Coordinates of C-alpha atoms in Angstrom, one line a residue:
X1 CA 72.8 189.9 -18.4
X2 CA 74.8 187.0 -18.9
X3 CA 76.7 187.8 -15.9
X4 CA 73.6 188.2 -13.6
X5 CA 72.7 184.1 -14.9
X6 CA 76.2 183.5 -13.9
X7 CA 76.0 184.7 -10.2
X8 CA 72.5 183.2 -9.9
X9 CA 73.5 180.2 -10.6
X10 CA 76.9 180.0 -8.8
X11 CA 75.3 181.3 -5.8
X12 CA 73.1 178.0 -5.2
X13 CA 75.6 175.4 -5.9
X14 CA 77.8 177.7 -3.2
X15 CA 74.4 178.4 -0.7
X16 CA 74.2 174.5 -0.9
X17 CA 77.7 173.5 0.0
X18 CA 77.1 175.5 2.8
X19 CA 74.1 174.1 4.6
X20 CA 75.3 171.1 3.6
X21 CA 78.8 171.4 4.8
X22 CA 79.2 168.2 6.0
X23 CA 80.0 167.1 9.6
X24 CA 83.9 165.6 10.4
X25 CA 84.9 163.1 12.5
X26 CA 88.4 161.6 13.0
X27 CA 89.9 159.2 12.2
X28 CA 91.0 156.7 14.5
X29 CA 93.5 154.1 14.3
X30 CA 90.8 151.6 14.2
X31 CA 89.5 153.5 11.2
X32 CA 92.8 152.7 9.8
X33 CA 92.8 149.1 11.2
X34 CA 89.5 147.8 9.6
X35 CA 89.3 150.3 6.1
X36 CA 90.1 146.7 4.4
X37 CA 86.1 145.9 5.8
X38 CA 84.2 149.7 6.0
X39 CA 82.7 150.8 3.0
X40 CA 81.6 154.0 3.7
X41 CA 85.1 155.3 3.7
X42 CA 88.3 154.9 1.4
X43 CA 91.4 156.3 4.9
X44 CA 94.3 154.4 3.8
X45 CA 96.5 154.0 0.5
X46 CA 95.4 150.7 -0.6
X47 CA 91.9 151.1 1.1
X48 CA 93.5 149.0 4.0
X49 CA 96.6 148.7 6.1
X50 CA 97.3 145.8 4.2
X51 CA 97.6 146.9 1.1
X52 CA 95.2 144.6 -1.0
X53 CA 93.2 147.6 -2.6
X54 CA 90.0 145.4 -2.9
X55 CA 86.4 146.5 -2.0
X56 CA 83.4 144.4 -1.0
X57 CA 81.1 146.8 -2.7
X58 CA 78.8 145.0 -5.4
X59 CA 76.3 147.4 -6.1
X60 CA 78.5 149.0 -9.6
X61 CA 78.2 145.2 -11.2
X62 CA 78.8 142.9 -14.3
X63 CA 75.4 144.0 -15.3
X64 CA 75.2 147.5 -14.7
X65 CA 78.6 148.8 -14.8
X66 CA 78.4 149.9 -18.7
X67 CA 75.9 152.3 -17.5
X68 CA 78.8 154.0 -15.3
X69 CA 78.7 157.6 -15.8
X70 CA 80.6 160.7 -14.3
X71 CA 78.9 162.2 -11.3
X72 CA 80.9 165.6 -11.6
X73 CA 84.9 166.3 -12.5
X74 CA 87.3 169.3 -10.6
X75 CA 90.0 170.3 -12.5
X76 CA 93.4 170.7 -10.2
X77 CA 93.8 174.2 -12.6
X78 CA 96.8 176.1 -13.1
X79 CA 99.7 175.6 -15.0
X80 CA 101.4 172.4 -13.0
X81 CA 99.3 169.9 -15.1
X82 CA 102.3 167.2 -14.9
X83 CA 101.6 163.3 -13.6
X84 CA 99.2 162.9 -11.1
X85 CA 99.9 160.0 -9.4
X86 CA 97.7 159.9 -6.0
X87 CA 95.0 157.7 -4.3
X88 CA 92.3 159.5 -3.0
X89 CA 91.0 159.2 0.6
X90 CA 87.4 159.7 1.5
X91 CA 86.2 160.5 4.4
X92 CA 82.2 162.2 5.8
X93 CA 81.6 163.4 2.6
X94 CA 85.1 164.6 1.4
X95 CA 87.7 163.5 -0.8
X96 CA 91.5 164.2 0.5
X97 CA 94.1 164.1 -3.1
X98 CA 97.6 165.3 -3.6
X99 CA 98.8 166.7 -7.1
X100 CA 101.9 167.7 -9.0
X101 CA 104.2 170.0 -6.8
X102 CA 103.0 169.4 -3.4
X103 CA 99.9 170.2 -3.5
X104 CA 96.4 168.8 -1.7
X105 CA 92.5 169.7 -2.1
X106 CA 89.7 169.0 -0.2
X107 CA 86.4 168.2 -2.6
X108 CA 82.9 167.9 -1.3
X109 CA 82.0 164.5 -2.4
X110 CA 78.3 165.7 -3.8
X111 CA 79.1 168.4 -5.8
X112 CA 83.2 168.2 -6.6
X113 CA 82.9 171.3 -5.1
X114 CA 86.7 172.6 -3.5
X115 CA 86.5 172.7 0.1
X116 CA 90.0 174.3 0.2
X117 CA 93.8 173.7 -1.4
X118 CA 96.7 174.5 -0.1
X119 CA 99.8 174.8 -2.1
X120 CA 103.3 174.2 -0.5
X121 CA 106.6 176.7 -1.6
X122 CA 109.1 174.6 -3.2
X123 CA 112.3 175.7 -3.0
X124 CA 114.8 176.4 -6.2
X125 CA 116.7 173.3 -7.2
X126 CA 114.9 170.1 -5.9
X127 CA 116.1 167.2 -7.7
X128 CA 113.3 164.3 -8.3
X129 CA 114.2 161.6 -10.7
X130 CA 111.2 160.9 -11.9
X131 CA 109.0 164.1 -12.3
X132 CA 107.3 166.5 -9.8
X133 CA 104.5 163.9 -8.4
X134 CA 102.6 163.0 -5.6
X135 CA 101.0 159.3 -4.5
X136 CA 98.9 160.5 -2.1
X137 CA 98.1 161.5 1.6
X138 CA 97.2 159.5 5.3
X139 CA 94.7 160.7 7.2
X140 CA 94.0 160.3 11.4
X141 CA 92.6 161.9 14.1
X142 CA 91.8 165.7 13.2
X143 CA 95.1 165.5 10.7
X144 CA 96.2 165.0 6.6
X145 CA 99.6 164.8 6.2
X146 CA 101.2 164.4 3.5
X147 CA 105.3 164.2 2.1
X148 CA 106.6 167.2 0.0
X149 CA 109.2 167.5 -3.1
X150 CA 111.7 169.3 -0.8
X151 CA 112.1 166.5 1.8
X152 CA 109.2 167.4 4.1
X153 CA 106.7 166.5 6.2
X154 CA 103.6 168.6 6.3
X155 CA 100.7 167.4 9.2
X156 CA 97.3 170.2 7.9
X157 CA 94.2 170.2 10.1
X158 CA 91.9 168.5 7.3
X159 CA 88.8 171.1 8.2
X160 CA 91.2 173.8 7.7
X161 CA 93.8 172.7 5.3
X162 CA 95.5 175.0 7.6
X163 CA 99.3 174.3 8.8
X164 CA 99.6 172.1 11.9
X165 CA 103.2 171.2 12.1
X166 CA 105.9 170.4 9.4
X167 CA 109.2 168.5 9.3
X168 CA 112.4 168.4 7.8
X169 CA 112.7 164.2 6.4
X170 CA 116.4 165.8 4.9
X171 CA 118.8 167.7 2.8
X172 CA 116.8 168.3 -0.5
X173 CA 120.2 169.4 -2.0
X174 CA 121.8 166.1 -1.4
X175 CA 119.2 164.9 -3.5
X176 CA 116.6 163.5 -0.8
X177 CA 113.0 163.7 -1.9
X178 CA 109.6 162.6 -0.6
X179 CA 106.9 160.7 -3.1
X180 CA 105.1 158.3 -1.0
X181 CA 102.0 158.2 0.7
X182 CA 102.7 158.1 4.4
X183 CA 101.6 154.9 6.5
X184 CA 99.4 155.4 10.0
X185 CA 100.8 152.0 12.0
X186 CA 99.5 151.5 16.0
X187 CA 101.9 151.2 18.7
X188 CA 101.6 150.6 22.2
X189 CA 103.6 153.3 23.0
X190 CA 103.7 155.5 21.2
X191 CA 99.9 155.9 19.6
X192 CA 99.6 156.3 16.7
X193 CA 103.1 156.8 14.5
X194 CA 103.2 158.5 11.0
X195 CA 105.6 156.2 9.0
X196 CA 107.3 157.4 5.5
X197 CA 110.4 156.6 3.6
X198 CA 112.9 158.6 1.3
X199 CA 113.3 158.8 -2.0
X200 CA 117.0 160.5 -3.9
X201 CA 118.5 156.1 -5.0
X202 CA 120.1 157.9 -8.1
X203 CA 121.4 160.7 -5.9
X204 CA 123.6 158.3 -3.6
X205 CA 121.2 158.9 -0.6
X206 CA 121.3 156.1 1.8
X207 CA 117.3 155.0 2.4
X208 CA 116.2 154.5 5.5
X209 CA 111.9 154.5 7.2
X210 CA 110.6 156.6 10.1
X211 CA 107.6 156.7 12.7
X212 CA 106.7 159.8 13.7
X213 CA 104.6 161.1 16.5
X214 CA 101.2 162.2 14.6
X215 CA 100.5 164.8 17.0
X216 CA 103.0 167.5 16.5
X217 CA 106.0 165.0 14.1
X218 CA 108.7 164.4 16.5
X219 CA 110.7 161.9 15.3
X220 CA 110.1 158.3 17.6
X221 CA 112.8 156.2 15.5
X222 CA 114.4 156.1 11.9
X223 CA 115.8 152.4 10.8
X224 CA 118.7 152.7 7.4
X225 CA 118.2 150.4 4.8
X226 CA 121.7 149.8 4.2
X227 CA 123.7 147.6 6.8
X228 CA 126.4 149.8 8.6
X229 CA 124.5 152.4 9.5
X230 CA 123.0 153.1 12.8
X231 CA 119.2 153.4 13.6
X232 CA 117.6 155.9 15.6
X233 CA 115.1 155.1 18.9
X234 CA 113.8 158.0 21.4
X235 CA 117.0 159.5 19.9
X236 CA 119.3 157.6 20.8
X237 CA 121.7 155.4 18.6
X238 CA 119.6 151.8 18.3
X239 CA 120.9 148.6 16.5
X240 CA 122.8 148.3 13.6
X241 CA 121.7 147.6 10.4
X242 CA 123.4 144.2 9.1
X243 CA 127.2 143.7 9.6
X244 CA 129.2 146.4 8.3
X245 CA 131.3 146.0 5.5
X246 CA 129.3 142.1 5.5
X247 CA 128.0 142.6 1.4
X248 CA 129.2 145.5 0.8
X249 CA 133.6 146.4 -0.9
X250 CA 135.3 149.1 0.8
X251 CA 133.0 152.3 1.9
X252 CA 130.8 152.7 -0.9
X253 CA 127.9 151.5 2.4
X254 CA 128.4 154.8 3.2
X255 CA 126.5 156.5 -0.4
X256 CA 124.8 153.2 -0.7
X257 CA 121.3 154.0 -2.1
X258 CA 118.6 151.4 -1.0
X259 CA 115.7 154.2 -0.9
X260 CA 112.2 153.5 0.7
X261 CA 109.9 155.4 -2.4
X262 CA 106.9 154.1 -2.3
X263 CA 105.8 153.6 0.9
X264 CA 105.0 150.3 3.1
X265 CA 102.0 148.2 4.1
X266 CA 100.5 147.1 7.4
X267 CA 99.1 143.6 9.1
X268 CA 97.6 144.3 12.0
X269 CA 97.9 140.3 12.4
X270 CA 101.9 139.8 12.9
X271 CA 102.0 143.2 13.9
X272 CA 104.9 143.9 11.3
X273 CA 105.4 147.4 9.1
X274 CA 106.6 146.1 5.1
X275 CA 108.9 148.2 3.1
X276 CA 110.5 147.8 -0.1
X277 CA 114.2 149.2 -0.7
X278 CA 115.3 150.3 -4.2
X279 CA 118.6 150.0 -6.3
X280 CA 121.8 149.7 -5.0
X281 CA 124.0 153.4 -5.7
X282 CA 125.7 153.8 -8.2
X283 CA 123.8 152.1 -11.2
X284 CA 127.2 150.0 -12.0
X285 CA 127.6 146.5 -10.4
X286 CA 131.3 146.1 -10.5
X287 CA 132.5 149.0 -8.1
X288 CA 130.7 147.0 -5.1
X289 CA 130.7 143.1 -5.8
X290 CA 128.6 141.5 -3.1
X291 CA 124.8 141.1 -2.2
X292 CA 124.8 145.2 -1.3
X293 CA 122.1 144.5 1.5
X294 CA 119.7 146.0 2.1
X295 CA 119.0 146.9 -1.1
X296 CA 117.0 146.0 -3.8
X297 CA 114.7 144.1 -1.0
X298 CA 111.3 143.9 1.5
X299 CA 111.7 144.4 4.9
X300 CA 109.7 143.5 7.9
X301 CA 110.3 146.7 10.4
X302 CA 108.6 146.6 14.0
X303 CA 107.1 149.4 15.2
X304 CA 107.9 149.9 18.1
X305 CA 111.5 149.9 17.7
X306 CA 112.1 150.2 14.4
X307 CA 113.9 146.6 14.1
X308 CA 114.2 144.7 11.3
X309 CA 112.8 141.3 11.8
X310 CA 113.2 139.7 8.9
X311 CA 114.1 141.2 5.2
X312 CA 114.1 139.1 1.5
X313 CA 116.6 140.4 -1.2
X314 CA 114.6 140.3 -4.7
X315 CA 117.9 141.0 -6.5
X316 CA 121.0 140.5 -5.5
X317 CA 124.2 142.7 -6.5
X318 CA 121.8 144.6 -8.9
X319 CA 122.4 145.6 -11.9
X320 CA 119.5 146.4 -14.3
X321 CA 118.4 149.0 -11.6
X322 CA 115.3 146.7 -10.2
X323 CA 114.5 148.6 -7.5
X324 CA 112.9 146.2 -4.9
X325 CA 110.1 149.0 -3.5
X326 CA 106.9 147.3 -4.9
X327 CA 104.6 146.8 -2.7
X328 CA 104.0 144.1 -0.5
X329 CA 100.6 142.7 0.2
X330 CA 99.7 140.3 2.8
X331 CA 96.7 137.9 2.1
X332 CA 96.4 133.5 2.9
X333 CA 97.2 131.3 0.8
X334 CA 95.7 128.5 1.4
X335 CA 95.9 128.8 5.3
X336 CA 99.3 129.8 5.0
X337 CA 100.0 133.8 6.4
X338 CA 101.9 135.4 3.2
X339 CA 102.8 138.2 1.3
X340 CA 103.3 138.6 -2.4
X341 CA 105.1 141.5 -4.3
X342 CA 105.6 142.0 -8.3
X343 CA 109.3 143.5 -8.8
X344 CA 110.9 145.2 -11.0
X345 CA 113.2 142.3 -12.2
X346 CA 109.7 140.5 -14.1
X347 CA 109.2 137.9 -11.2
X348 CA 106.5 137.5 -9.0
X349 CA 106.9 136.6 -5.3
X350 CA 105.3 134.8 -2.5
X351 CA 106.7 135.0 1.1
X352 CA 105.7 133.5 4.8
X353 CA 104.8 136.8 6.4
X354 CA 105.5 135.4 9.6
X355 CA 109.1 135.2 8.5
X356 CA 109.8 136.1 4.9
X357 CA 110.8 132.1 3.7
X358 CA 110.9 132.2 0.6
X359 CA 107.7 130.1 -0.8
X360 CA 107.7 130.6 -4.8
X361 CA 108.9 133.2 -7.5
X362 CA 107.1 132.9 -11.2
X363 CA 107.7 135.3 -13.7
X364 CA 105.0 137.2 -14.8
X365 CA 106.3 139.1 -17.8
X366 CA 107.4 137.2 -21.2
X367 CA 111.5 137.3 -22.4
X368 CA 113.3 137.4 -19.0
X369 CA 116.7 137.7 -19.7
X370 CA 118.9 138.8 -17.1
X371 CA 118.4 135.4 -14.9
X372 CA 117.4 132.1 -15.8
X373 CA 114.7 131.6 -13.0
X374 CA 114.9 131.5 -9.2
X375 CA 116.3 128.6 -7.4
X376 CA 115.3 126.6 -4.7
X377 CA 116.8 129.1 -2.0
X378 CA 115.2 132.0 -3.3
X379 CA 118.3 133.8 -5.2
X380 CA 118.0 134.8 -9.4
X381 CA 120.5 132.1 -11.4
X382 CA 121.9 134.3 -13.1
X383 CA 122.9 135.3 -16.7
X384 CA 126.6 136.0 -16.8
X385 CA 126.5 137.4 -20.2
X386 CA 123.8 139.1 -19.3
X387 CA 124.6 141.4 -17.1
X388 CA 127.0 144.5 -18.5
X389 CA 130.5 144.8 -18.7
X390 CA 132.1 146.5 -16.7
X391 CA 134.5 148.9 -18.2
X392 CA 137.1 148.3 -16.2
X393 CA 138.0 145.8 -19.0
X394 CA 136.9 147.6 -21.5
X395 CA 139.9 149.1 -24.6
X396 CA 139.0 153.3 -23.6
X397 CA 138.0 151.7 -19.6
X398 CA 135.0 154.2 -20.7
X399 CA 132.2 152.5 -21.4
X400 CA 131.5 148.3 -20.9
X401 CA 130.1 146.3 -23.1
X402 CA 126.7 146.6 -23.9
X403 CA 123.4 143.9 -23.7
X404 CA 120.1 143.6 -23.7
X405 CA 117.7 143.4 -20.7
X406 CA 114.2 142.3 -20.0
X407 CA 112.5 143.8 -18.3
X408 CA 113.8 147.5 -18.8
X409 CA 114.9 149.2 -15.5
X410 CA 111.0 150.5 -15.4
X411 CA 110.5 147.4 -14.6
X412 CA 107.9 144.6 -15.2
X413 CA 106.1 146.5 -12.7
X414 CA 106.7 149.8 -11.2
X415 CA 104.9 152.1 -8.5
X416 CA 101.5 151.4 -10.0
X417 CA 99.9 148.6 -6.9
X418 CA 98.5 146.0 -7.6
X419 CA 94.9 145.0 -5.9
X420 CA 94.5 141.2 -4.9
X421 CA 90.8 139.7 -4.5
X422 CA 89.6 137.7 -1.7
X423 CA 87.0 136.1 -4.0
X424 CA 88.5 135.5 -7.2
X425 CA 92.3 135.0 -5.3
X426 CA 93.7 136.4 -7.7
X427 CA 96.0 139.3 -8.1
X428 CA 95.5 141.9 -10.5
X429 CA 99.2 143.2 -12.2
X430 CA 99.7 145.8 -14.3
X431 CA 102.8 145.0 -15.8
X432 CA 104.8 145.9 -19.0
X433 CA 106.6 144.0 -21.5
X434 CA 110.1 145.7 -22.4
X435 CA 114.0 145.7 -23.0
X436 CA 116.8 147.8 -22.3
X437 CA 120.2 148.3 -24.0
X438 CA 122.5 148.3 -20.9
X439 CA 125.9 149.8 -20.4
X440 CA 128.0 150.5 -17.5
X441 CA 130.6 153.9 -17.2
X442 CA 132.6 154.6 -14.8
X443 CA 131.5 157.5 -11.7
X444 CA 132.7 159.1 -8.6
X445 CA 130.4 159.9 -5.9
X446 CA 129.1 164.3 -5.6
X447 CA 126.7 165.8 -3.5
X448 CA 123.7 166.1 -5.1
X449 CA 124.5 164.9 -8.2
X450 CA 123.0 161.5 -10.5
X451 CA 125.3 158.5 -9.3
X452 CA 124.5 155.8 -11.7
X453 CA 127.9 155.3 -14.1
X454 CA 125.7 153.4 -16.5
X455 CA 123.8 154.6 -19.8
X456 CA 120.5 152.6 -21.3
X457 CA 117.9 153.5 -23.6
X458 CA 114.5 151.7 -23.4
X459 CA 112.8 150.2 -26.4
X460 CA 109.4 148.1 -27.3
X461 CA 109.8 144.1 -27.6
X462 CA 106.5 143.2 -29.2
X463 CA 105.0 145.3 -31.8
X464 CA 101.0 145.2 -30.2
X465 CA 101.3 146.1 -26.7
X466 CA 103.5 147.0 -23.5
X467 CA 101.0 147.6 -21.3
X468 CA 99.5 143.9 -19.9
X469 CA 96.9 143.5 -17.0
X470 CA 97.9 140.1 -15.5
X471 CA 95.5 137.8 -13.7
X472 CA 98.4 136.0 -11.4
X473 CA 97.1 133.0 -9.0
X474 CA 100.0 133.3 -6.3
X475 CA 99.4 129.3 -5.2
X476 CA 100.8 128.1 -8.7
X477 CA 102.0 131.3 -10.5
X478 CA 100.2 130.5 -13.4
X479 CA 98.7 133.8 -15.5
X480 CA 95.1 133.0 -15.7
X481 CA 94.1 136.3 -18.2
X482 CA 95.8 139.2 -20.0
X483 CA 94.2 142.2 -21.2
X484 CA 97.1 143.6 -23.6
X485 CA 97.8 147.7 -24.3
X486 CA 99.3 150.0 -26.9
X487 CA 100.9 152.4 -24.2
X488 CA 102.6 151.1 -20.8
X489 CA 100.5 150.6 -17.7
X490 CA 101.4 153.2 -15.3
X491 CA 98.1 153.2 -13.0
X492 CA 97.0 151.0 -9.8
X493 CA 94.3 148.8 -9.4
X494 CA 90.7 148.1 -7.9
X495 CA 89.4 144.6 -7.3
X496 CA 85.4 144.8 -6.0
X497 CA 83.0 142.2 -4.6
X498 CA 81.0 142.4 -7.7
X499 CA 83.9 140.8 -9.5
X500 CA 85.4 143.5 -11.2
X501 CA 89.0 145.4 -11.7
X502 CA 88.9 148.9 -12.6
X503 CA 92.2 150.1 -14.0
X504 CA 93.1 153.2 -16.1
X505 CA 95.2 153.8 -19.1
X506 CA 98.4 156.3 -20.2
X507 CA 95.5 156.9 -23.6
X508 CA 93.5 158.2 -20.8
X509 CA 90.5 155.5 -20.7
X510 CA 89.2 154.2 -17.5
X511 CA 88.6 150.7 -17.4
X512 CA 86.6 148.1 -15.9
X513 CA 87.0 144.4 -17.0
X514 CA 85.4 140.7 -15.8
X515 CA 87.9 139.7 -12.6
X516 CA 87.0 136.1 -13.9
X517 CA 87.9 136.3 -17.6
X518 CA 89.8 140.1 -17.9
X519 CA 86.1 141.3 -20.5
X520 CA 86.1 144.2 -21.1
X521 CA 83.0 145.7 -19.8
X522 CA 83.1 149.8 -19.5
X523 CA 85.9 152.6 -20.5
X524 CA 85.2 156.2 -20.4
X525 CA 88.0 158.8 -21.7
X526 CA 89.2 161.0 -19.0
X527 CA 90.6 163.2 -21.4
X528 CA 94.6 162.4 -20.0
X529 CA 96.3 159.5 -19.2
X530 CA 95.3 157.8 -16.0
X531 CA 98.5 157.1 -14.1
X532 CA 97.0 156.8 -10.3
X533 CA 94.9 154.1 -8.4
X534 CA 91.3 154.3 -8.7
X535 CA 88.9 153.8 -5.6
X536 CA 85.5 152.8 -4.7
X537 CA 83.0 153.2 -2.0
X538 CA 79.5 154.2 -1.0
X539 CA 77.5 157.1 0.2
X540 CA 74.2 157.4 1.1
X541 CA 73.4 154.4 -0.3
X542 CA 75.0 155.2 -3.6
X543 CA 78.3 153.6 -4.9
X544 CA 80.9 156.0 -6.4
X545 CA 84.2 155.5 -8.0
X546 CA 87.1 157.7 -8.1
X547 CA 90.4 158.1 -9.9
X548 CA 93.3 161.3 -11.0
X549 CA 93.1 161.9 -14.6
X550 CA 96.9 163.6 -15.5
X551 CA 99.4 161.7 -18.1
X552 CA 103.4 162.1 -16.3
X553 CA 105.9 159.9 -14.2
X554 CA 108.2 158.5 -15.7
X555 CA 107.9 156.2 -18.9
X556 CA 108.1 159.8 -20.9
X557 CA 111.3 161.3 -19.0
X558 CA 112.6 158.2 -19.1
X559 CA 111.0 156.1 -22.0
X560 CA 113.9 156.4 -24.5
X561 CA 112.3 154.8 -27.4
X562 CA 108.8 154.3 -25.8
X563 CA 108.8 157.5 -25.0
X564 CA 108.6 158.8 -29.0
X565 CA 105.5 156.6 -29.1
X566 CA 103.3 158.3 -26.6
X567 CA 104.6 162.3 -26.9
X568 CA 101.3 162.5 -27.8
X569 CA 99.1 161.9 -25.5
X570 CA 98.1 165.1 -23.3
X571 CA 99.2 166.4 -20.3
X572 CA 96.0 167.3 -17.3
X573 CA 94.8 167.4 -14.3
X574 CA 91.4 166.0 -13.4
X575 CA 89.9 164.4 -10.5
X576 CA 86.8 162.5 -12.2
X577 CA 84.1 161.2 -10.0
X578 CA 81.4 158.2 -10.9
X579 CA 78.1 156.2 -10.0
X580 CA 75.3 154.4 -11.9
X581 CA 72.3 156.7 -12.3
X582 CA 69.3 156.4 -9.9
X583 CA 67.9 154.3 -12.0
X584 CA 70.0 152.0 -12.9
X585 CA 71.3 151.8 -9.3
X586 CA 68.3 150.6 -8.0
X587 CA 67.6 147.4 -10.6

């Protein structure tokens, strides 16, 4: 009797799903470019190519957000419950998500039922540094495209989940992998291009940005991030990045790092791709005197050729693993076309969007030690006493002097994207207040092996909190308000036209704050840590909010003493979708 009731219950939703199967239109390049202004879909990572993560929707507002309830939740299933960091995409009533271990799903918005699932077959011996995460996909035409932990780019038919094409980015045995959401950009010559980077900076790989044709995955151009390496255009060598030997000693540029592991943004107004680059390799900065360009930098790239139009280096001769990969967000600053980025080194930078001109840099975390500030020329004013000691000058030649540096190498901000509201004219930065004991060691490059030359232990610097969501005024650098959280923040932020800010915590809460003063208005326990960015969109007159829940990522793996404080947090894997009850929505 119980079996027949279950079958009857199961058959009705299944039949309804068939009868109401969404009609799936292609995603055009115009859809991509206009994503920030359309409210019935989310077709880019960042809710718009510029990466502002702002939606003009106002149906869910300060008065009714407290009544927000789950519409449904879907389990990612299986035993692969590691960190879930992906931003969902939505088009024509279907949500597309990626998950840990290089998986992807299409899900029906109305019911939460799975439409299809794709599991990429991973080989033995993959070398991800910071958990088996994936940060999302890209939609274009009839395809959904994502990268995998064995450094492949896979295009699926978005209706069926069947593989259309697969391309190898590089050799995973050398330390390459791929975790970022690909970026779709227009080009006059080739049509839409899918732009990707590489992960693997801790293994001595060389970072690069690449563009491929979306129809077949054929490579159009490749741009290395480390000076001395030559780019490719249409299968032929193009231009060199920088000048060989200018800021790197000897042959260290050949294994110089600069991984582009967090993807990029695109600004239609200047027709530029913005990408951040990671740490130089090895971490031991005494082995590589010089600025080590273009590691720890933001680069502006021509989408037609892959040439660098301008570069800005946030941490020259980095000795703290302050990757410069954090997102570059385009915005208007009192009539100036600007970009902003919150760096791992703890400073919030505002630059000219067209030429990379330095405008300002202000601290967004407390007690920074590695630099005394940022000079008028945009370069750090280093404190020599707060660079780890040269091991060659130690008594045994094996371990340099240990220093305590703030922020820790996991950064004042890491992979979790910030949001910008044109309404409040504030950036909302998911920050962390922590430091680290750090020393340098001798190291030799070996293919596929960690290439650090450093030892470290992360520690909290305050008793009551590590995480801190901060509202920052880009015009002044002032911190307008701060919302403190006991555990480190590791998920992204969403801002809306109703002056709400949504974000998640490792403790499992999805929260909504008043964007003007940081007052908490709503919270929901998702059952596992939220380390992904939420989204919102409108369908059939109702506003939805979705987020992935699933604790993991770099903190429990690399967090030192901080990792011990979050060891009790449970892993998971759920896609949660919320909306207002119809009566509340109508009010």
